[in-house]
């Protein structure tokens, strides 16, 4: 997939310029996503809305790492590891744990376990999983946002896998799964 917008170059250029103004750079994923301004706007809208939600940036980063590992997206693992270290200040151990849907923080661990169960169950979970999450202090708002973040992360994982996005971050590869 070309990283240069094809369908509506003027609209794509405006969207990419706005992104650069907001975050200081334009990731290769955004350049490729701008092939569809509709998708780009949807990704930006959902990302922005969830950033204003109840889940902290560090929790959202952990959820992104777990999803990228589960979906075997090297681009996303690389980007999220970079952001985890440099933006949300997660240490290397916590980044590695997040890749396995685990955390030393008990509340983050409950959120990761819930997200992992939802992903592995393709949206279906049993009552015990939900009760366990609630016992871990997970609120209704957090449950809703875990699902929203999972949807956002699956979008970016699948997009980057299909687009074979050029990785501009230090390379992180998925672990080998049996």
PDB file of C-alpha atoms in Angstrom:
ATOM      1  CA  UNK A   1       0.000   0.000   0.000  1.00  0.00           C
ATOM      2  CA  UNK A   2       1.409   3.338  -0.955  1.00  0.00           C
ATOM      3  CA  UNK A   3       2.251   5.712   1.867  1.00  0.00           C
ATOM      4  CA  UNK A   4       1.330   8.592  -0.420  1.00  0.00           C
ATOM      5  CA  UNK A   5      -2.364   9.448  -0.404  1.00  0.00           C
ATOM      6  CA  UNK A   6      -4.089   8.453  -3.623  1.00  0.00           C
ATOM      7  CA  UNK A   7      -7.820   9.102  -3.289  1.00  0.00           C
ATOM      8  CA  UNK A   8      -8.042  12.682  -2.063  1.00  0.00           C
ATOM      9  CA  UNK A   9      -4.568  14.217  -1.864  1.00  0.00           C
ATOM     10  CA  UNK A  10      -5.747  17.655  -0.704  1.00  0.00           C
ATOM     11  CA  UNK A  11      -7.842  16.324   2.167  1.00  0.00           C
ATOM     12  CA  UNK A  12      -5.144  13.824   3.132  1.00  0.00           C
ATOM     13  CA  UNK A  13      -2.491  16.556   3.125  1.00  0.00           C
ATOM     14  CA  UNK A  14      -4.632  18.704   5.432  1.00  0.00           C
ATOM     15  CA  UNK A  15      -5.223  15.801   7.832  1.00  0.00           C
ATOM     16  CA  UNK A  16      -1.532  14.898   7.924  1.00  0.00           C
ATOM     17  CA  UNK A  17      -0.540  18.546   8.464  1.00  0.00           C
ATOM     18  CA  UNK A  18      -2.980  18.757  11.393  1.00  0.00           C
ATOM     19  CA  UNK A  19      -1.495  15.593  12.896  1.00  0.00           C
ATOM     20  CA  UNK A  20       2.025  16.968  12.543  1.00  0.00           C
ATOM     21  CA  UNK A  21       0.968  20.194  14.256  1.00  0.00           C
ATOM     22  CA  UNK A  22      -0.582  18.211  17.137  1.00  0.00           C
ATOM     23  CA  UNK A  23       2.154  15.625  17.769  1.00  0.00           C
ATOM     24  CA  UNK A  24       5.205  17.028  16.008  1.00  0.00           C
ATOM     25  CA  UNK A  25       5.612  14.262  13.431  1.00  0.00           C
ATOM     26  CA  UNK A  26       3.669  12.054  11.062  1.00  0.00           C
ATOM     27  CA  UNK A  27       4.114   8.315  11.663  1.00  0.00           C
ATOM     28  CA  UNK A  28       4.314   6.091   8.597  1.00  0.00           C
ATOM     29  CA  UNK A  29       1.067   4.423   9.670  1.00  0.00           C
ATOM     30  CA  UNK A  30      -0.751   7.770   9.410  1.00  0.00           C
ATOM     31  CA  UNK A  31       0.711   8.393   5.958  1.00  0.00           C
ATOM     32  CA  UNK A  32      -0.541   5.009   4.775  1.00  0.00           C
ATOM     33  CA  UNK A  33      -3.896   5.418   6.524  1.00  0.00           C
ATOM     34  CA  UNK A  34      -4.408   8.764   4.770  1.00  0.00           C
ATOM     35  CA  UNK A  35      -5.062   6.792   1.580  1.00  0.00           C
ATOM     36  CA  UNK A  36      -8.576   6.827   3.013  1.00  0.00           C
ATOM     37  CA  UNK A  37      -9.357  10.156   4.683  1.00  0.00           C
ATOM     38  CA  UNK A  38     -12.500   8.526   6.107  1.00  0.00           C
ATOM     39  CA  UNK A  39     -10.457   5.837   7.870  1.00  0.00           C
ATOM     40  CA  UNK A  40      -7.868   8.366   8.997  1.00  0.00           C
ATOM     41  CA  UNK A  41     -10.545  10.624  10.509  1.00  0.00           C
ATOM     42  CA  UNK A  42     -12.196   7.632  12.183  1.00  0.00           C
ATOM     43  CA  UNK A  43      -8.903   6.489  13.702  1.00  0.00           C
ATOM     44  CA  UNK A  44      -8.099  10.008  14.901  1.00  0.00           C
ATOM     45  CA  UNK A  45     -11.594  10.519  16.302  1.00  0.00           C
ATOM     46  CA  UNK A  46     -11.669   7.271  18.261  1.00  0.00           C
ATOM     47  CA  UNK A  47      -8.102   7.726  19.440  1.00  0.00           C
ATOM     48  CA  UNK A  48      -8.809  11.268  20.616  1.00  0.00           C
ATOM     49  CA  UNK A  49     -12.059  10.329  22.314  1.00  0.00           C
ATOM     50  CA  UNK A  50     -10.473   7.442  24.227  1.00  0.00           C
ATOM     51  CA  UNK A  51      -7.529   9.641  25.233  1.00  0.00           C
ATOM     52  CA  UNK A  52     -10.075  11.760  27.115  1.00  0.00           C
ATOM     53  CA  UNK A  53     -11.596   8.758  28.875  1.00  0.00           C
ATOM     54  CA  UNK A  54     -11.112   7.237  32.309  1.00  0.00           C
ATOM     55  CA  UNK A  55      -8.180   4.969  31.415  1.00  0.00           C
ATOM     56  CA  UNK A  56      -4.757   6.513  32.016  1.00  0.00           C
ATOM     57  CA  UNK A  57      -2.220   6.837  29.193  1.00  0.00           C
ATOM     58  CA  UNK A  58      -0.058   4.150  30.849  1.00  0.00           C
ATOM     59  CA  UNK A  59      -2.986   1.701  30.959  1.00  0.00           C
ATOM     60  CA  UNK A  60      -3.916   2.452  27.333  1.00  0.00           C
ATOM     61  CA  UNK A  61      -0.281   1.879  26.356  1.00  0.00           C
ATOM     62  CA  UNK A  62      -0.279  -1.492  28.135  1.00  0.00           C
ATOM     63  CA  UNK A  63      -3.499  -2.451  26.329  1.00  0.00           C
ATOM     64  CA  UNK A  64      -1.899  -1.483  22.998  1.00  0.00           C
ATOM     65  CA  UNK A  65       1.170  -3.589  23.733  1.00  0.00           C
ATOM     66  CA  UNK A  66      -0.943  -6.629  24.645  1.00  0.00           C
ATOM     67  CA  UNK A  67      -3.008  -6.290  21.472  1.00  0.00           C
ATOM     68  CA  UNK A  68       0.041  -5.816  19.240  1.00  0.00           C
ATOM     69  CA  UNK A  69       1.659  -8.924  20.704  1.00  0.00           C
ATOM     70  CA  UNK A  70      -1.516 -10.997  20.411  1.00  0.00           C
ATOM     71  CA  UNK A  71      -2.044  -9.887  16.797  1.00  0.00           C
ATOM     72  CA  UNK A  72       1.680 -10.241  15.996  1.00  0.00           C
ATOM     73  CA  UNK A  73       2.022  -6.689  14.649  1.00  0.00           C
ATOM     74  CA  UNK A  74       5.697  -5.761  14.693  1.00  0.00           C
ATOM     75  CA  UNK A  75       5.031  -2.173  13.593  1.00  0.00           C
ATOM     76  CA  UNK A  76       2.628  -1.627  16.507  1.00  0.00           C
ATOM     77  CA  UNK A  77       4.913  -3.410  18.994  1.00  0.00           C
ATOM     78  CA  UNK A  78       7.766  -1.194  17.886  1.00  0.00           C
ATOM     79  CA  UNK A  79       5.725   2.016  18.088  1.00  0.00           C
ATOM     80  CA  UNK A  80       4.052   1.145  21.400  1.00  0.00           C
ATOM     81  CA  UNK A  81       7.331   0.044  22.999  1.00  0.00           C
ATOM     82  CA  UNK A  82       8.896   3.360  21.953  1.00  0.00           C
ATOM     83  CA  UNK A  83       5.914   5.339  23.271  1.00  0.00           C
ATOM     84  CA  UNK A  84       5.733   3.229  26.420  1.00  0.00           C
ATOM     85  CA  UNK A  85       9.370   3.972  27.265  1.00  0.00           C
ATOM     86  CA  UNK A  86       9.486   7.594  26.172  1.00  0.00           C
ATOM     87  CA  UNK A  87       5.997   8.975  26.722  1.00  0.00           C
ATOM     88  CA  UNK A  88       4.209   6.974  29.425  1.00  0.00           C
ATOM     89  CA  UNK A  89       7.534   6.081  31.110  1.00  0.00           C
ATOM     90  CA  UNK A  90       6.858   2.363  31.527  1.00  0.00           C
ATOM     91  CA  UNK A  91       9.967   0.429  32.467  1.00  0.00           C
ATOM     92  CA  UNK A  92      11.231  -2.502  30.414  1.00  0.00           C
ATOM     93  CA  UNK A  93       9.790  -5.096  32.795  1.00  0.00           C
ATOM     94  CA  UNK A  94       6.326  -3.544  32.690  1.00  0.00           C
ATOM     95  CA  UNK A  95       6.450  -3.313  28.879  1.00  0.00           C
ATOM     96  CA  UNK A  96       7.358  -7.008  28.687  1.00  0.00           C
ATOM     97  CA  UNK A  97       4.602  -7.927  31.141  1.00  0.00           C
ATOM     98  CA  UNK A  98       2.060  -5.908  29.131  1.00  0.00           C
ATOM     99  CA  UNK A  99       2.951  -7.907  26.023  1.00  0.00           C
ATOM    100  CA  UNK A 100       1.671 -10.940  27.957  1.00  0.00           C
ATOM    101  CA  UNK A 101      -1.419  -9.065  29.247  1.00  0.00           C
ATOM    102  CA  UNK A 102       0.096  -8.820  32.726  1.00  0.00           C
ATOM    103  CA  UNK A 103       1.179  -6.013  35.053  1.00  0.00           C
ATOM    104  CA  UNK A 104       2.667  -5.552  38.500  1.00  0.00           C
ATOM    105  CA  UNK A 105      -0.113  -2.988  39.081  1.00  0.00           C
ATOM    106  CA  UNK A 106      -3.143  -5.023  40.201  1.00  0.00           C
ATOM    107  CA  UNK A 107      -5.732  -2.718  38.609  1.00  0.00           C
ATOM    108  CA  UNK A 108      -3.871  -2.587  35.291  1.00  0.00           C
ATOM    109  CA  UNK A 109      -3.535  -6.386  35.466  1.00  0.00           C
ATOM    110  CA  UNK A 110      -7.317  -6.723  35.864  1.00  0.00           C
ATOM    111  CA  UNK A 111      -7.900  -4.467  32.835  1.00  0.00           C
ATOM    112  CA  UNK A 112      -5.338  -6.375  30.748  1.00  0.00           C
ATOM    113  CA  UNK A 113      -6.822  -9.743  31.713  1.00  0.00           C
ATOM    114  CA  UNK A 114     -10.273  -8.522  30.701  1.00  0.00           C
ATOM    115  CA  UNK A 115      -9.023  -7.164  27.369  1.00  0.00           C
ATOM    116  CA  UNK A 116      -7.128 -10.390  26.673  1.00  0.00           C
ATOM    117  CA  UNK A 117     -10.200 -12.513  27.453  1.00  0.00           C
ATOM    118  CA  UNK A 118     -12.352 -10.363  25.155  1.00  0.00           C
ATOM    119  CA  UNK A 119      -9.781 -10.589  22.333  1.00  0.00           C
ATOM    120  CA  UNK A 120      -9.285 -14.337  22.678  1.00  0.00           C
ATOM    121  CA  UNK A 121     -13.036 -14.898  22.959  1.00  0.00           C
ATOM    122  CA  UNK A 122     -13.696 -12.693  19.927  1.00  0.00           C
ATOM    123  CA  UNK A 123     -15.977 -10.528  22.042  1.00  0.00           C
ATOM    124  CA  UNK A 124     -17.487 -13.302  24.150  1.00  0.00           C
ATOM    125  CA  UNK A 125     -16.530 -13.744  27.786  1.00  0.00           C
ATOM    126  CA  UNK A 126     -18.023 -15.800  30.565  1.00  0.00           C
ATOM    127  CA  UNK A 127     -19.609 -14.418  33.712  1.00  0.00           C
ATOM    128  CA  UNK A 128     -16.606 -15.467  35.805  1.00  0.00           C
ATOM    129  CA  UNK A 129     -14.281 -13.279  33.731  1.00  0.00           C
ATOM    130  CA  UNK A 130     -16.526 -10.280  34.249  1.00  0.00           C
ATOM    131  CA  UNK A 131     -16.864 -10.987  37.990  1.00  0.00           C
ATOM    132  CA  UNK A 132     -13.079 -11.301  38.282  1.00  0.00           C
ATOM    133  CA  UNK A 133     -12.616  -7.953  36.546  1.00  0.00           C
ATOM    134  CA  UNK A 134     -15.148  -6.290  38.823  1.00  0.00           C
ATOM    135  CA  UNK A 135     -13.456  -7.842  41.881  1.00  0.00           C
ATOM    136  CA  UNK A 136     -10.242  -6.223  40.603  1.00  0.00           C
ATOM    137  CA  UNK A 137     -11.934  -2.829  40.804  1.00  0.00           C
ATOM    138  CA  UNK A 138     -12.827  -2.486  37.113  1.00  0.00           C
ATOM    139  CA  UNK A 139     -15.762  -0.099  36.619  1.00  0.00           C
ATOM    140  CA  UNK A 140     -18.457  -0.065  33.940  1.00  0.00           C
ATOM    141  CA  UNK A 141     -16.769   2.933  32.278  1.00  0.00           C
ATOM    142  CA  UNK A 142     -13.453   1.062  32.228  1.00  0.00           C
ATOM    143  CA  UNK A 143     -15.088  -2.046  30.751  1.00  0.00           C
ATOM    144  CA  UNK A 144     -16.558   0.090  27.966  1.00  0.00           C
ATOM    145  CA  UNK A 145     -13.215   1.782  27.307  1.00  0.00           C
ATOM    146  CA  UNK A 146     -11.301  -1.521  27.346  1.00  0.00           C
ATOM    147  CA  UNK A 147     -13.583  -2.599  24.489  1.00  0.00           C
ATOM    148  CA  UNK A 148     -13.077   0.739  22.698  1.00  0.00           C
ATOM    149  CA  UNK A 149      -9.303   0.509  23.064  1.00  0.00           C
ATOM    150  CA  UNK A 150      -9.347  -3.087  21.888  1.00  0.00           C
ATOM    151  CA  UNK A 151     -11.266  -2.018  18.773  1.00  0.00           C
ATOM    152  CA  UNK A 152      -8.806   0.832  18.149  1.00  0.00           C
ATOM    153  CA  UNK A 153      -5.821  -1.456  18.637  1.00  0.00           C
ATOM    154  CA  UNK A 154      -7.202  -4.176  16.380  1.00  0.00           C
ATOM    155  CA  UNK A 155      -7.800  -1.503  13.734  1.00  0.00           C
ATOM    156  CA  UNK A 156      -4.186  -0.330  13.866  1.00  0.00           C
ATOM    157  CA  UNK A 157      -2.768  -3.869  14.159  1.00  0.00           C
ATOM    158  CA  UNK A 158      -4.697  -5.204  11.184  1.00  0.00           C
ATOM    159  CA  UNK A 159      -4.125  -2.075   9.140  1.00  0.00           C
ATOM    160  CA  UNK A 160      -0.352  -2.194   9.630  1.00  0.00           C
ATOM    161  CA  UNK A 161      -0.192  -5.920   8.933  1.00  0.00           C
ATOM    162  CA  UNK A 162      -2.095  -5.544   5.657  1.00  0.00           C
ATOM    163  CA  UNK A 163      -0.318  -2.321   4.651  1.00  0.00           C
ATOM    164  CA  UNK A 164       3.085  -3.753   5.623  1.00  0.00           C
ATOM    165  CA  UNK A 165       3.850  -0.299   7.009  1.00  0.00           C
ATOM    166  CA  UNK A 166       7.521   0.708   6.949  1.00  0.00           C
ATOM    167  CA  UNK A 167       8.734   0.758  10.554  1.00  0.00           C
ATOM    168  CA  UNK A 168      10.448   3.968  11.639  1.00  0.00           C
ATOM    169  CA  UNK A 169      10.816   2.874  15.294  1.00  0.00           C
ATOM    170  CA  UNK A 170      13.447   0.623  16.918  1.00  0.00           C
ATOM    171  CA  UNK A 171      12.327  -2.853  15.818  1.00  0.00           C
ATOM    172  CA  UNK A 172      10.448  -5.043  18.275  1.00  0.00           C
ATOM    173  CA  UNK A 173       9.224  -8.396  17.014  1.00  0.00           C
ATOM    174  CA  UNK A 174       6.451 -10.554  18.447  1.00  0.00           C
ATOM    175  CA  UNK A 175       7.469 -13.473  20.626  1.00  0.00           C
ATOM    176  CA  UNK A 176       7.318 -16.896  19.037  1.00  0.00           C
ATOM    177  CA  UNK A 177       4.073 -18.610  19.994  1.00  0.00           C
ATOM    178  CA  UNK A 178       3.742 -22.364  20.103  1.00  0.00           C
TER     179      UNK A 178
END
